């Protein structure tokens, strides 16, 4: 798609918008259907440098937006951990960042968007205008139609730099204490945990918290385009016995407690390694991200880590963040108050599916939810339990749209 005013093609099979494929599973796929490649909608439409209100087409990358906005003193109000997502894709998954307690999801900062429907309609949706479609489309997994443009309220920043503090913690309880203490003092917070540590130390990790750096005339430059993984190795480099040693080393690594850092390595560490996903070998990997309610989060995360240890599998990337109470505008939005845990597992066939199904059960028992943007295999009954608004949402799906994800989580209802 290159023309935001063009009608959608009339196609015999279902269609689905595709942003930049930065989702981990099948929310951006429609088997047997047609993908509408939205990346071609890549123009900026208006930018008020005094107020930070920016309107752009939906295929603009977050990276392109930042290159325009940061020199003018503005930043994304909420950013996911990759700057290679499109604005439309970020809206459709209602992405969250490391500042959820203060800013909520991206959808809270969306003022308006254009929605192209298969009946020929091109609607402008705001919280007041076509309000139901506004709520269904934010976090609506691309199913309500094609988002053609988005108007966002950006957040003011004094510079491209952050003042980052890094602290090592020895057990899960310390993570929760640090996370609580940081809510008032820091805008951004995230922790890595070593889920392969011996049982007594399983929740140890490294906590990073940051605020925008003010009053700096100069700071570190953005890192140069880094290494790229040139080919897929025949076996996973991020897996196996080496992982335990890597995690131990990473935890012990001496690091400076206070640093001034450019926004790129802080917000987008994986973007610094091109094609990093190849490190998981030819069979790839699956990610699992869940959120657990505050009252049960410590016990539930311990139970998840025990289940992972019992399975003999490890996760290279195990990341904890806090979600606050600011409600998402989206009907199907994933973030809700609590603690979110994201894990990567090298794919090992049935054993990996069995482990992730066990994790889903634990999340369901704890009253949490699993993130569709990171999913490729959750069961329909789990999805419907995690997202009770699914039925109301489904009334807003464009009849010409579907996705492999949606068919999968609805398949058992069709029986
Ligand atoms: C390294 C990495 C870190 C990440 N960190 C985070 C994080 O911290 N927080 C977080 O929330 N997510 C995170 N993600 C997930 C990522 O931000 C989301 O999956 C995002 O939605 C991907 O955007 P995309 O443009 O690539 O869209 P795609 O993955 O191509 O599509 C995502 C969804 O958006 C829909 N869509 C795309 N464009 C449009 C459009 N124009 N109109 C309507 N629907 C559309 C698609 O149909 C699909 O349902 C991360 C992903 C990676 C790879």
Short mmCIF file of C-alpha atoms in Angstrom, two decimals, residues 15-402:
data_model
loop_
_atom_site.label_atom_id
_atom_site.label_comp_id
_atom_site.label_asym_id
_atom_site.label_seq_id
_atom_site.Cartn_x
_atom_site.Cartn_y
_atom_site.Cartn_z
CA UNK A 15 -6.66 -9.84 4.16
CA UNK A 16 -4.57 -8.40 6.96
CA UNK A 17 -2.30 -5.38 7.36
CA UNK A 18 1.40 -6.16 7.80
CA UNK A 19 3.66 -3.55 9.40
CA UNK A 20 7.33 -4.56 9.66
CA UNK A 21 6.90 -8.11 10.98
CA UNK A 22 8.34 -7.34 14.43
CA UNK A 23 5.68 -9.46 16.10
CA UNK A 24 6.98 -12.84 17.19
CA UNK A 25 4.15 -15.07 16.04
CA UNK A 26 1.13 -15.14 13.78
CA UNK A 27 -0.74 -11.93 14.66
CA UNK A 28 0.77 -10.43 11.48
CA UNK A 29 0.14 -13.48 9.26
CA UNK A 30 -2.92 -14.74 7.41
CA UNK A 31 -2.36 -18.16 5.93
CA UNK A 32 -4.08 -18.53 2.55
CA UNK A 33 -5.02 -14.83 2.56
CA UNK A 34 -3.33 -11.60 1.46
CA UNK A 35 -1.11 -9.27 3.42
CA UNK A 36 -1.50 -5.54 2.84
CA UNK A 37 2.04 -4.25 3.23
CA UNK A 38 1.54 -1.01 5.13
CA UNK A 39 5.23 -0.03 5.18
CA UNK A 40 4.69 1.86 1.90
CA UNK A 41 2.55 4.36 3.81
CA UNK A 42 5.66 6.15 5.04
CA UNK A 43 5.00 9.88 4.84
CA UNK A 44 4.88 12.47 7.59
CA UNK A 45 1.72 14.57 7.34
CA UNK A 46 2.05 17.28 10.02
CA UNK A 47 4.30 18.03 12.99
CA UNK A 48 3.68 20.88 15.42
CA UNK A 49 7.07 21.45 17.02
CA UNK A 50 5.53 23.68 19.69
CA UNK A 51 3.02 21.12 20.98
CA UNK A 52 4.58 17.80 19.94
CA UNK A 53 1.48 16.68 18.02
CA UNK A 54 2.62 14.57 15.07
CA UNK A 55 0.52 13.04 12.30
CA UNK A 56 2.10 10.46 10.02
CA UNK A 57 1.16 7.54 7.81
CA UNK A 58 0.89 4.19 9.53
CA UNK A 59 3.92 2.58 7.86
CA UNK A 60 6.42 5.09 9.28
CA UNK A 61 8.98 3.28 11.46
CA UNK A 62 9.41 4.40 15.06
CA UNK A 63 13.06 4.97 14.10
CA UNK A 64 12.08 7.39 11.31
CA UNK A 65 9.73 9.20 13.67
CA UNK A 66 12.47 9.57 16.30
CA UNK A 67 14.96 10.92 13.75
CA UNK A 68 12.51 13.74 13.04
CA UNK A 69 11.24 14.33 16.58
CA UNK A 70 14.28 14.02 18.87
CA UNK A 71 16.26 16.97 17.41
CA UNK A 72 13.07 19.04 17.89
CA UNK A 73 12.88 18.05 21.58
CA UNK A 74 10.21 15.34 21.38
CA UNK A 75 10.22 11.58 21.96
CA UNK A 76 7.75 8.73 21.64
CA UNK A 77 5.57 8.84 24.76
CA UNK A 78 5.85 5.03 24.93
CA UNK A 79 8.25 2.83 23.02
CA UNK A 80 8.61 -0.95 22.66
CA UNK A 81 12.06 -2.55 22.70
CA UNK A 82 12.55 -2.22 18.93
CA UNK A 83 12.58 0.97 16.88
CA UNK A 84 11.86 -1.03 13.73
CA UNK A 85 8.14 -1.42 14.43
CA UNK A 86 5.78 0.75 12.37
CA UNK A 87 3.45 3.28 13.97
CA UNK A 88 0.41 1.28 12.72
CA UNK A 89 1.81 -2.01 14.03
CA UNK A 90 2.59 -0.41 17.39
CA UNK A 91 -0.99 0.88 17.59
CA UNK A 92 -2.48 -2.50 16.61
CA UNK A 93 -0.61 -4.22 19.46
CA UNK A 94 -1.04 -1.21 21.78
CA UNK A 95 2.61 -1.54 22.72
CA UNK A 96 4.03 -0.79 26.14
CA UNK A 97 7.49 0.29 27.24
CA UNK A 98 9.64 0.59 30.33
CA UNK A 99 7.56 3.55 31.56
CA UNK A 100 4.16 1.89 31.80
CA UNK A 101 3.42 2.99 35.39
CA UNK A 102 3.78 6.65 34.33
CA UNK A 103 2.62 6.64 30.71
CA UNK A 104 0.44 3.55 30.18
CA UNK A 105 0.37 2.14 26.65
CA UNK A 106 0.95 3.90 23.33
CA UNK A 107 -2.81 3.91 22.74
CA UNK A 108 -3.27 6.47 25.53
CA UNK A 109 -1.29 8.95 23.43
CA UNK A 110 -3.13 8.35 20.16
CA UNK A 111 -5.34 11.38 19.40
CA UNK A 112 -6.78 10.12 16.12
CA UNK A 113 -6.23 7.70 13.27
CA UNK A 114 -7.60 6.93 9.81
CA UNK A 115 -9.21 3.51 9.39
CA UNK A 116 -9.87 2.11 5.91
CA UNK A 117 -12.63 -0.53 5.91
CA UNK A 118 -13.47 -3.05 3.21
CA UNK A 119 -16.93 -1.48 2.68
CA UNK A 120 -15.12 1.54 1.20
CA UNK A 121 -15.33 3.64 4.36
CA UNK A 122 -12.32 5.73 5.42
CA UNK A 123 -13.15 6.78 8.96
CA UNK A 124 -11.40 9.22 11.23
CA UNK A 125 -11.48 7.62 14.69
CA UNK A 126 -10.90 9.54 17.93
CA UNK A 127 -11.98 8.86 21.52
CA UNK A 128 -15.19 10.74 20.63
CA UNK A 129 -15.68 9.98 16.93
CA UNK A 130 -16.37 6.33 16.05
CA UNK A 131 -15.40 5.74 19.66
CA UNK A 132 -16.16 2.01 19.59
CA UNK A 133 -13.91 1.44 16.58
CA UNK A 134 -11.24 3.60 18.24
CA UNK A 135 -11.27 1.28 21.27
CA UNK A 136 -11.42 -1.88 19.15
CA UNK A 137 -8.57 -0.87 16.83
CA UNK A 138 -6.09 0.10 19.57
CA UNK A 139 -4.68 -3.29 20.48
CA UNK A 140 -7.07 -4.79 17.90
CA UNK A 141 -4.42 -6.97 16.22
CA UNK A 142 -5.08 -5.48 12.78
CA UNK A 143 -8.52 -7.06 12.53
CA UNK A 144 -10.71 -3.96 12.31
CA UNK A 145 -9.31 -2.68 8.99
CA UNK A 146 -6.25 -0.89 7.67
CA UNK A 147 -4.94 2.02 9.78
CA UNK A 148 -3.75 4.56 7.22
CA UNK A 149 -2.46 7.41 9.42
CA UNK A 150 -2.01 8.11 13.12
CA UNK A 151 -1.90 11.32 15.15
CA UNK A 152 0.18 11.05 18.33
CA UNK A 153 0.93 13.34 21.23
CA UNK A 154 4.70 13.03 21.71
CA UNK A 155 6.46 13.62 25.05
CA UNK A 156 8.94 16.47 25.60
CA UNK A 157 12.62 15.55 26.11
CA UNK A 158 15.55 17.81 26.88
CA UNK A 159 18.10 15.66 25.07
CA UNK A 160 18.66 12.25 23.43
CA UNK A 161 20.40 11.03 26.59
CA UNK A 162 19.32 9.18 29.70
CA UNK A 163 20.82 9.04 33.17
CA UNK A 164 20.85 5.31 33.85
CA UNK A 165 21.43 3.55 37.17
CA UNK A 166 22.21 -0.18 37.20
CA UNK A 167 21.88 -2.35 40.32
CA UNK A 168 22.47 -6.05 40.81
CA UNK A 169 19.94 -7.95 42.94
CA UNK A 170 20.28 -11.37 44.54
CA UNK A 171 16.71 -12.65 44.67
CA UNK A 172 13.22 -12.02 43.32
CA UNK A 173 12.05 -10.23 46.48
CA UNK A 174 14.75 -7.62 45.88
CA UNK A 175 13.43 -7.03 42.37
CA UNK A 176 10.00 -6.19 43.78
CA UNK A 177 11.48 -3.88 46.42
CA UNK A 178 13.58 -2.06 43.79
CA UNK A 179 10.65 -1.83 41.38
CA UNK A 180 8.43 -0.31 44.11
CA UNK A 181 11.11 2.12 45.24
CA UNK A 182 11.77 3.23 41.65
CA UNK A 183 8.16 4.10 40.82
CA UNK A 184 8.38 7.55 42.35
CA UNK A 185 11.97 8.35 41.44
CA UNK A 186 12.43 6.93 37.91
CA UNK A 187 10.50 7.12 34.68
CA UNK A 188 11.86 3.94 33.09
CA UNK A 189 12.67 0.61 34.76
CA UNK A 190 13.47 -2.90 33.56
CA UNK A 191 15.26 -5.95 34.96
CA UNK A 192 17.02 -8.95 33.48
CA UNK A 193 16.85 -12.11 35.56
CA UNK A 194 18.98 -15.22 35.52
CA UNK A 195 16.42 -17.99 35.25
CA UNK A 196 19.18 -20.61 35.07
CA UNK A 197 20.75 -19.78 38.44
CA UNK A 198 20.73 -22.53 41.11
CA UNK A 199 17.35 -22.93 42.87
CA UNK A 200 18.07 -20.63 45.85
CA UNK A 201 19.27 -17.83 43.54
CA UNK A 202 16.86 -18.22 40.67
CA UNK A 203 15.47 -14.71 40.79
CA UNK A 204 18.79 -12.88 40.84
CA UNK A 205 19.31 -10.28 38.20
CA UNK A 206 20.27 -6.81 37.07
CA UNK A 207 17.91 -3.83 37.52
CA UNK A 208 18.18 -0.73 35.30
CA UNK A 209 16.28 2.46 35.91
CA UNK A 210 16.53 5.76 34.10
CA UNK A 211 15.36 9.30 33.73
CA UNK A 212 15.85 11.68 30.83
CA UNK A 213 19.18 13.48 31.26
CA UNK A 214 18.62 17.22 31.62
CA UNK A 215 21.05 20.09 31.30
CA UNK A 216 23.58 18.26 29.13
CA UNK A 217 25.13 20.10 26.21
CA UNK A 218 26.68 16.92 24.90
CA UNK A 219 26.64 13.19 25.60
CA UNK A 220 27.60 9.86 24.06
CA UNK A 221 26.84 9.44 20.37
CA UNK A 222 24.43 6.75 19.22
CA UNK A 223 26.27 3.48 18.65
CA UNK A 224 27.38 2.85 15.05
CA UNK A 225 25.38 0.21 13.21
CA UNK A 226 26.64 -2.87 14.99
CA UNK A 227 27.34 -6.45 14.19
CA UNK A 228 24.93 -8.37 12.06
CA UNK A 229 24.56 -12.13 12.28
CA UNK A 230 25.50 -12.98 8.66
CA UNK A 231 23.95 -16.46 8.43
CA UNK A 232 21.87 -18.86 10.48
CA UNK A 233 24.21 -21.23 12.33
CA UNK A 234 23.21 -24.92 12.07
CA UNK A 235 22.62 -25.10 15.84
CA UNK A 236 21.35 -22.55 18.36
CA UNK A 237 24.10 -20.34 19.78
CA UNK A 238 21.68 -19.08 22.42
CA UNK A 239 20.83 -22.37 24.05
CA UNK A 240 22.45 -25.41 25.57
CA UNK A 241 25.02 -25.60 28.34
CA UNK A 242 26.84 -22.40 27.35
CA UNK A 243 23.80 -20.42 28.38
CA UNK A 244 24.18 -21.18 32.09
CA UNK A 245 27.79 -19.94 32.06
CA UNK A 246 26.80 -16.88 30.03
CA UNK A 247 24.09 -15.96 32.54
CA UNK A 248 26.46 -16.46 35.48
CA UNK A 249 29.07 -14.26 33.80
CA UNK A 250 26.50 -11.62 32.87
CA UNK A 251 25.27 -11.42 36.45
CA UNK A 252 28.81 -11.05 37.83
CA UNK A 253 29.94 -8.58 35.16
CA UNK A 254 31.37 -5.48 36.81
CA UNK A 255 29.35 -2.46 35.69
CA UNK A 256 29.29 1.21 36.50
CA UNK A 257 26.33 2.13 38.67
CA UNK A 258 25.62 5.53 37.07
CA UNK A 259 26.00 6.25 33.37
CA UNK A 260 24.81 8.71 30.75
CA UNK A 261 23.57 6.70 27.78
CA UNK A 262 22.15 7.53 24.34
CA UNK A 263 18.49 6.49 24.03
CA UNK A 264 19.22 3.84 21.38
CA UNK A 265 21.17 1.25 23.43
CA UNK A 266 18.92 1.83 26.46
CA UNK A 267 15.58 1.39 24.72
CA UNK A 268 16.61 -0.83 21.81
CA UNK A 269 19.45 -3.16 22.87
CA UNK A 270 18.57 -5.92 20.40
CA UNK A 271 18.37 -3.53 17.44
CA UNK A 272 22.15 -3.13 17.82
CA UNK A 273 22.68 -6.69 16.56
CA UNK A 274 21.28 -7.10 13.05
CA UNK A 275 19.37 -10.38 12.49
CA UNK A 276 19.86 -11.34 16.16
CA UNK A 277 17.06 -13.87 15.84
CA UNK A 278 19.43 -16.08 13.76
CA UNK A 279 21.37 -16.79 16.97
CA UNK A 280 18.63 -19.29 17.81
CA UNK A 281 19.61 -21.51 14.88
CA UNK A 282 17.49 -22.86 12.02
CA UNK A 283 14.58 -23.94 14.23
CA UNK A 284 14.22 -20.47 15.66
CA UNK A 285 12.68 -19.64 19.01
CA UNK A 286 9.40 -18.89 20.71
CA UNK A 287 8.79 -16.02 23.06
CA UNK A 288 6.40 -16.07 25.99
CA UNK A 289 5.35 -12.84 27.68
CA UNK A 290 2.81 -12.74 30.45
CA UNK A 291 1.50 -10.29 33.02
CA UNK A 292 0.64 -11.32 36.58
CA UNK A 293 -1.56 -9.35 39.01
CA UNK A 294 0.32 -7.50 41.80
CA UNK A 295 -1.01 -9.56 44.72
CA UNK A 296 0.21 -12.88 43.30
CA UNK A 297 3.11 -11.77 41.10
CA UNK A 298 6.01 -12.79 43.41
CA UNK A 299 4.67 -16.33 43.98
CA UNK A 300 3.51 -16.75 40.38
CA UNK A 301 6.86 -15.67 38.90
CA UNK A 302 8.67 -18.06 41.27
CA UNK A 303 6.34 -20.84 40.07
CA UNK A 304 7.05 -19.98 36.41
CA UNK A 305 10.81 -20.04 37.04
CA UNK A 306 10.48 -23.41 38.82
CA UNK A 307 8.53 -24.83 35.87
CA UNK A 308 11.23 -23.63 33.47
CA UNK A 309 13.99 -25.12 35.62
CA UNK A 310 12.10 -28.43 35.96
CA UNK A 311 11.79 -28.62 32.16
CA UNK A 312 15.58 -28.43 31.81
CA UNK A 313 15.16 -25.51 29.39
CA UNK A 314 16.56 -22.07 29.88
CA UNK A 315 15.71 -18.68 28.56
CA UNK A 316 18.47 -16.39 27.32
CA UNK A 317 16.30 -13.36 27.64
CA UNK A 318 14.23 -13.15 30.82
CA UNK A 319 12.97 -9.63 31.37
CA UNK A 320 10.78 -8.25 34.15
CA UNK A 321 8.91 -4.95 34.07
CA UNK A 322 6.14 -3.35 36.11
CA UNK A 323 2.79 -2.34 34.65
CA UNK A 324 0.91 0.40 36.47
CA UNK A 325 -2.76 1.17 36.92
CA UNK A 326 -3.25 3.54 33.94
CA UNK A 327 -5.90 1.77 31.88
CA UNK A 328 -5.38 1.14 28.17
CA UNK A 329 -8.03 2.59 25.87
CA UNK A 330 -8.02 -0.61 23.78
CA UNK A 331 -10.60 -3.36 24.27
CA UNK A 332 -8.04 -6.13 23.73
CA UNK A 333 -4.97 -4.40 25.16
CA UNK A 334 -2.60 -6.73 26.96
CA UNK A 335 -1.12 -4.46 29.69
CA UNK A 336 -2.89 -4.41 33.05
CA UNK A 337 -1.59 -3.75 36.57
CA UNK A 338 1.11 -6.16 37.70
CA UNK A 339 4.47 -7.57 36.69
CA UNK A 340 5.30 -8.68 33.18
CA UNK A 341 7.81 -11.43 32.43
CA UNK A 342 9.16 -11.99 28.88
CA UNK A 343 11.12 -15.13 28.00
CA UNK A 344 12.77 -16.50 24.83
CA UNK A 345 13.08 -20.26 24.29
CA UNK A 346 15.04 -21.93 21.49
CA UNK A 347 12.50 -24.10 19.68
CA UNK A 348 12.88 -27.81 20.47
CA UNK A 349 9.61 -29.17 19.13
CA UNK A 350 6.99 -30.75 21.39
CA UNK A 351 9.04 -30.17 24.57
CA UNK A 352 8.92 -26.40 24.00
CA UNK A 353 5.18 -26.45 23.27
CA UNK A 354 4.60 -28.51 26.44
CA UNK A 355 6.61 -26.08 28.57
CA UNK A 356 4.80 -23.03 27.19
CA UNK A 357 1.40 -24.69 27.70
CA UNK A 358 2.42 -25.32 31.34
CA UNK A 359 3.40 -21.64 31.68
CA UNK A 360 0.01 -20.61 30.21
CA UNK A 361 -1.76 -22.79 32.81
CA UNK A 362 0.18 -21.12 35.62
CA UNK A 363 -0.61 -17.66 34.21
CA UNK A 364 -4.30 -18.55 33.93
CA UNK A 365 -4.40 -19.88 37.52
CA UNK A 366 -2.78 -16.64 38.71
CA UNK A 367 -5.37 -14.48 36.89
CA UNK A 368 -2.81 -13.07 34.43
CA UNK A 369 -2.62 -12.93 30.63
CA UNK A 370 -0.28 -13.84 27.75
CA UNK A 371 0.69 -11.22 25.11
CA UNK A 372 -0.70 -12.03 21.62
CA UNK A 373 2.09 -10.02 19.90
CA UNK A 374 4.62 -12.52 21.28
CA UNK A 375 2.53 -15.65 20.83
CA UNK A 376 2.39 -18.40 18.21
CA UNK A 377 0.55 -21.18 20.01
CA UNK A 378 -1.67 -20.27 22.99
CA UNK A 379 -4.98 -22.16 23.16
CA UNK A 380 -8.29 -20.48 22.38
CA UNK A 381 -9.77 -21.10 25.85
CA UNK A 382 -6.75 -19.43 27.41
CA UNK A 383 -6.97 -16.45 25.04
CA UNK A 384 -10.64 -15.92 25.83
CA UNK A 385 -9.97 -16.15 29.56
CA UNK A 386 -7.08 -13.65 29.31
CA UNK A 387 -9.10 -11.23 27.13
CA UNK A 388 -12.73 -11.35 28.31
CA UNK A 389 -13.67 -8.43 26.02
CA UNK A 390 -12.98 -10.61 22.95
CA UNK A 391 -16.68 -11.09 22.22
CA UNK A 392 -17.48 -7.36 22.23
CA UNK A 393 -14.32 -6.82 20.18
CA UNK A 394 -15.29 -9.42 17.58
CA UNK A 395 -18.33 -7.33 16.58
CA UNK A 396 -15.91 -4.72 15.19
CA UNK A 397 -13.80 -7.03 13.04
CA UNK A 398 -13.87 -6.05 9.38
CA UNK A 399 -15.59 -8.97 7.58
CA UNK A 400 -12.84 -9.05 4.92
CA UNK A 401 -10.05 -9.25 7.53
CA UNK A 402 -8.64 -12.16 9.53
#
